[in-house]
Amino acid sequence: YPWLAAEKNFIREVLTTKIPVLAICLGAQLIAAALGAEVRQSPEKEIGWFPVQIDLLSAANPLLAGLPATIIPLHWHGETFDLPPGARPFASSPACKNQGFTIDNRVLAMQFHLEFTKLCLDLLMEHCPEDLAPGPWVQTIEEISGAQENFLTANRLMGSLLSRLFPKNR
């Protein structure tokens, strides 16, 4: 996508500063690409509520403190990325090896979604039903919608990560 060239230039510029950065899904892919890593189609789409394993050694990173060994975020992606130079992986899933990375304790990049609300998800399912083609890592609308309890946990984890990335005393 040619329009992403300017976005990647901006990302590289921001990453030279001390500004904390949060990147979710496409954002994580763009940071990886901006730093020279390959972004490509995944062998399988990953759409729905699937577990992600947290590398507890990487979770010693202050940004990730307190994350459980397994979380169940929402996924809605068909791409994957290699890790960029200087990145530390912290999350993986059976469908997608690289689910998240950090850089210098100030960049947090996640392929998965902890920020979604029920309304966001309902709108995505309404406007992108073609993404839900059957596959081993694609849940049905009923399965995705039926996991309402996951929103509260995911949003709580998102709040925890945000408070570490953007502490009030900065």
mmCIF file of C-alpha atoms in Angstrom:
data_model
loop_
_atom_site.group_PDB
_atom_site.id
_atom_site.type_symbol
_atom_site.label_atom_id
_atom_site.label_comp_id
_atom_site.label_asym_id
_atom_site.label_seq_id
_atom_site.Cartn_x
_atom_site.Cartn_y
_atom_site.Cartn_z
ATOM 1 C CA TYR A 1 0.000 0.000 0.000
ATOM 2 C CA PRO A 2 1.835 3.107 -1.224
ATOM 3 C CA TRP A 3 0.108 5.418 1.263
ATOM 4 C CA LEU A 4 1.785 3.545 4.121
ATOM 5 C CA ALA A 5 5.255 4.799 3.082
ATOM 6 C CA ALA A 6 4.647 8.170 4.764
ATOM 7 C CA GLU A 7 3.233 6.403 7.822
ATOM 8 C CA LYS A 8 6.343 4.215 8.125
ATOM 9 C CA ASN A 9 8.575 7.295 7.823
ATOM 10 C CA PHE A 10 6.601 8.929 10.630
ATOM 11 C CA ILE A 11 6.921 5.786 12.777
ATOM 12 C CA ARG A 12 10.697 5.697 12.272
ATOM 13 C CA GLU A 13 10.856 9.366 13.285
ATOM 14 C CA VAL A 14 8.795 8.809 16.434
ATOM 15 C CA LEU A 15 10.857 5.776 17.405
ATOM 16 C CA THR A 16 13.991 7.971 17.546
ATOM 17 C CA THR A 17 12.398 9.979 20.375
ATOM 18 C CA LYS A 18 11.716 8.954 23.966
ATOM 19 C CA ILE A 19 7.947 9.036 23.398
ATOM 20 C CA PRO A 20 6.115 5.870 24.533
ATOM 21 C CA VAL A 21 4.351 4.087 21.677
ATOM 22 C CA LEU A 22 1.414 1.666 21.711
ATOM 23 C CA ALA A 23 0.792 -0.262 18.494
ATOM 24 C CA ILE A 24 -2.135 -2.609 17.993
ATOM 25 C CA CYS A 25 -2.596 -5.032 15.081
ATOM 26 C CA LEU A 26 -1.788 -3.023 11.932
ATOM 27 C CA GLY A 27 0.235 -0.677 14.132
ATOM 28 C CA ALA A 28 2.452 -3.555 15.286
ATOM 29 C CA GLN A 29 2.847 -4.664 11.671
ATOM 30 C CA LEU A 30 3.773 -1.118 10.613
ATOM 31 C CA ILE A 31 6.413 -0.759 13.342
ATOM 32 C CA ALA A 32 7.900 -4.101 12.321
ATOM 33 C CA ALA A 33 7.945 -3.062 8.642
ATOM 34 C CA ALA A 34 9.275 0.435 9.396
ATOM 35 C CA LEU A 35 12.230 -1.169 11.183
ATOM 36 C CA GLY A 36 12.962 -3.550 8.316
ATOM 37 C CA ALA A 37 11.121 -6.723 9.330
ATOM 38 C CA GLU A 38 8.955 -8.623 6.886
ATOM 39 C CA VAL A 39 5.160 -8.415 7.139
ATOM 40 C CA ARG A 40 3.236 -11.031 5.157
ATOM 41 C CA GLN A 41 0.066 -13.053 4.923
ATOM 42 C CA SER A 42 -0.277 -15.605 7.700
ATOM 43 C CA PRO A 43 -0.820 -19.197 6.664
ATOM 44 C CA GLU A 44 -4.164 -18.910 8.491
ATOM 45 C CA LYS A 45 -6.390 -16.021 9.505
ATOM 46 C CA GLU A 46 -6.868 -15.679 13.254
ATOM 47 C CA ILE A 47 -10.262 -14.195 14.086
ATOM 48 C CA GLY A 48 -12.018 -14.670 17.409
ATOM 49 C CA TRP A 49 -11.157 -15.192 21.055
ATOM 50 C CA PHE A 50 -8.050 -17.378 21.169
ATOM 51 C CA PRO A 51 -5.401 -17.807 23.882
ATOM 52 C CA VAL A 52 -2.048 -16.072 23.717
ATOM 53 C CA GLN A 53 0.881 -17.330 25.751
ATOM 54 C CA ILE A 54 2.963 -14.705 27.528
ATOM 55 C CA ASP A 55 6.702 -15.369 27.784
ATOM 56 C CA LEU A 56 7.196 -14.950 31.522
ATOM 57 C CA LEU A 57 10.880 -14.034 31.084
ATOM 58 C CA SER A 58 9.886 -11.192 28.771
ATOM 59 C CA ALA A 59 7.023 -10.377 31.101
ATOM 60 C CA ALA A 60 9.677 -9.301 33.611
ATOM 61 C CA ASN A 61 9.726 -6.163 31.454
ATOM 62 C CA PRO A 62 8.095 -3.391 33.557
ATOM 63 C CA LEU A 63 5.571 -2.726 30.772
ATOM 64 C CA LEU A 64 4.301 -6.302 31.052
ATOM 65 C CA ALA A 65 4.435 -6.771 34.822
ATOM 66 C CA GLY A 66 1.481 -8.674 36.181
ATOM 67 C CA LEU A 67 0.338 -10.251 32.930
ATOM 68 C CA PRO A 68 -0.830 -13.822 33.423
ATOM 69 C CA ALA A 69 0.918 -16.661 31.568
ATOM 70 C CA THR A 70 -2.084 -16.966 29.234
ATOM 71 C CA ILE A 71 -4.534 -14.317 28.124
ATOM 72 C CA ILE A 72 -7.561 -14.580 25.839
ATOM 73 C CA PRO A 73 -7.689 -11.489 23.655
ATOM 74 C CA LEU A 74 -9.664 -10.851 20.504
ATOM 75 C CA HIS A 75 -7.882 -11.511 17.215
ATOM 76 C CA TRP A 76 -8.839 -10.136 13.812
ATOM 77 C CA HIS A 77 -5.895 -10.491 11.455
ATOM 78 C CA GLY A 78 -4.662 -12.404 8.463
ATOM 79 C CA GLU A 79 -1.078 -11.145 8.520
ATOM 80 C CA THR A 80 2.011 -11.853 10.558
ATOM 81 C CA PHE A 81 5.380 -10.188 10.956
ATOM 82 C CA ASP A 82 8.968 -11.039 11.715
ATOM 83 C CA LEU A 83 10.504 -9.332 14.717
ATOM 84 C CA PRO A 84 12.346 -6.112 13.926
ATOM 85 C CA PRO A 85 15.912 -5.583 15.135
ATOM 86 C CA GLY A 86 16.015 -4.669 18.825
ATOM 87 C CA ALA A 87 12.562 -6.075 19.561
ATOM 88 C CA ARG A 88 11.889 -8.503 22.400
ATOM 89 C CA PRO A 89 9.018 -10.915 21.757
ATOM 90 C CA PHE A 90 6.606 -11.442 24.626
ATOM 91 C CA ALA A 91 3.559 -13.218 23.217
ATOM 92 C CA SER A 92 2.698 -16.050 20.826
ATOM 93 C CA SER A 93 -0.206 -18.259 19.871
ATOM 94 C CA PRO A 94 -0.526 -21.557 17.998
ATOM 95 C CA ALA A 95 -1.882 -19.671 14.957
ATOM 96 C CA CYS A 96 0.635 -16.817 15.000
ATOM 97 C CA LYS A 97 4.134 -17.060 16.477
ATOM 98 C CA ASN A 98 4.749 -13.311 16.843
ATOM 99 C CA GLN A 99 1.847 -11.820 18.772
ATOM 100 C CA GLY A 100 3.692 -9.018 20.514
ATOM 101 C CA PHE A 101 7.003 -7.311 21.127
ATOM 102 C CA THR A 102 8.550 -4.511 23.112
ATOM 103 C CA ILE A 103 11.416 -2.170 22.303
ATOM 104 C CA ASP A 104 13.402 -0.323 24.973
ATOM 105 C CA ASN A 105 10.628 -0.581 27.596
ATOM 106 C CA ARG A 106 8.738 2.196 25.807
ATOM 107 C CA VAL A 107 7.316 0.587 22.667
ATOM 108 C CA LEU A 108 4.547 -1.966 23.132
ATOM 109 C CA ALA A 109 3.333 -3.701 19.966
ATOM 110 C CA MET A 110 0.522 -6.273 19.994
ATOM 111 C CA GLN A 111 -0.987 -8.193 17.090
ATOM 112 C CA PHE A 112 -4.068 -8.962 19.212
ATOM 113 C CA HIS A 113 -6.779 -6.693 20.612
ATOM 114 C CA LEU A 114 -7.415 -5.873 24.261
ATOM 115 C CA GLU A 115 -9.079 -2.532 23.499
ATOM 116 C CA PHE A 116 -12.225 -3.779 21.775
ATOM 117 C CA THR A 117 -15.644 -3.095 23.225
ATOM 118 C CA LYS A 118 -18.793 -4.981 22.343
ATOM 119 C CA LEU A 119 -19.887 -2.105 20.091
ATOM 120 C CA CYS A 120 -16.533 -2.118 18.206
ATOM 121 C CA LEU A 121 -16.779 -5.850 17.673
ATOM 122 C CA ASP A 122 -20.431 -5.721 16.611
ATOM 123 C CA LEU A 123 -19.595 -3.055 14.007
ATOM 124 C CA LEU A 124 -16.620 -5.023 12.716
ATOM 125 C CA MET A 125 -18.707 -8.182 12.357
ATOM 126 C CA GLU A 126 -21.458 -6.199 10.625
ATOM 127 C CA HIS A 127 -19.151 -4.491 8.138
ATOM 128 C CA CYS A 128 -16.572 -7.253 7.543
ATOM 129 C CA PRO A 129 -18.519 -10.533 7.462
ATOM 130 C CA GLU A 130 -16.390 -11.735 4.525
ATOM 131 C CA ASP A 131 -13.435 -12.004 6.938
ATOM 132 C CA LEU A 132 -15.258 -14.794 8.770
ATOM 133 C CA ALA A 133 -14.701 -17.442 6.096
ATOM 134 C CA PRO A 134 -14.383 -20.804 7.860
ATOM 135 C CA GLY A 135 -10.899 -21.779 8.940
ATOM 136 C CA PRO A 136 -9.141 -23.526 11.815
ATOM 137 C CA TRP A 137 -8.533 -20.202 13.622
ATOM 138 C CA VAL A 138 -11.724 -18.371 12.635
ATOM 139 C CA GLN A 139 -14.685 -18.449 14.988
ATOM 140 C CA THR A 140 -18.275 -17.952 13.905
ATOM 141 C CA ILE A 141 -20.237 -14.793 14.710
ATOM 142 C CA GLU A 142 -22.050 -16.783 17.385
ATOM 143 C CA GLU A 143 -18.809 -17.958 19.000
ATOM 144 C CA ILE A 144 -17.284 -14.485 18.934
ATOM 145 C CA SER A 145 -20.430 -12.788 20.223
ATOM 146 C CA GLY A 146 -21.007 -15.442 22.876
ATOM 147 C CA ALA A 147 -17.775 -14.647 24.722
ATOM 148 C CA GLN A 148 -18.956 -11.434 26.361
ATOM 149 C CA GLU A 149 -17.081 -12.178 29.584
ATOM 150 C CA ASN A 150 -13.792 -11.806 27.682
ATOM 151 C CA PHE A 151 -14.328 -8.065 27.142
ATOM 152 C CA LEU A 152 -14.054 -7.199 30.820
ATOM 153 C CA THR A 153 -10.824 -9.143 31.318
ATOM 154 C CA ALA A 154 -9.268 -7.871 28.068
ATOM 155 C CA ASN A 155 -10.181 -4.243 28.835
ATOM 156 C CA ARG A 156 -8.782 -4.558 32.364
ATOM 157 C CA LEU A 157 -5.499 -5.877 30.953
ATOM 158 C CA MET A 158 -5.443 -3.023 28.428
ATOM 159 C CA GLY A 159 -5.862 -0.508 31.249
ATOM 160 C CA SER A 160 -3.010 -2.103 33.162
ATOM 161 C CA LEU A 161 -0.700 -1.979 30.135
ATOM 162 C CA LEU A 162 -1.630 1.644 29.416
ATOM 163 C CA SER A 163 -0.924 2.697 32.996
ATOM 164 C CA ARG A 164 2.566 1.220 32.710
ATOM 165 C CA LEU A 165 3.295 2.659 29.259
ATOM 166 C CA PHE A 166 1.921 6.100 30.114
ATOM 167 C CA PRO A 167 2.412 6.601 33.863
ATOM 168 C CA LYS A 168 0.846 9.768 35.293
ATOM 169 C CA ASN A 169 4.141 11.063 36.640
ATOM 170 C CA ARG A 170 5.839 11.422 33.223
#
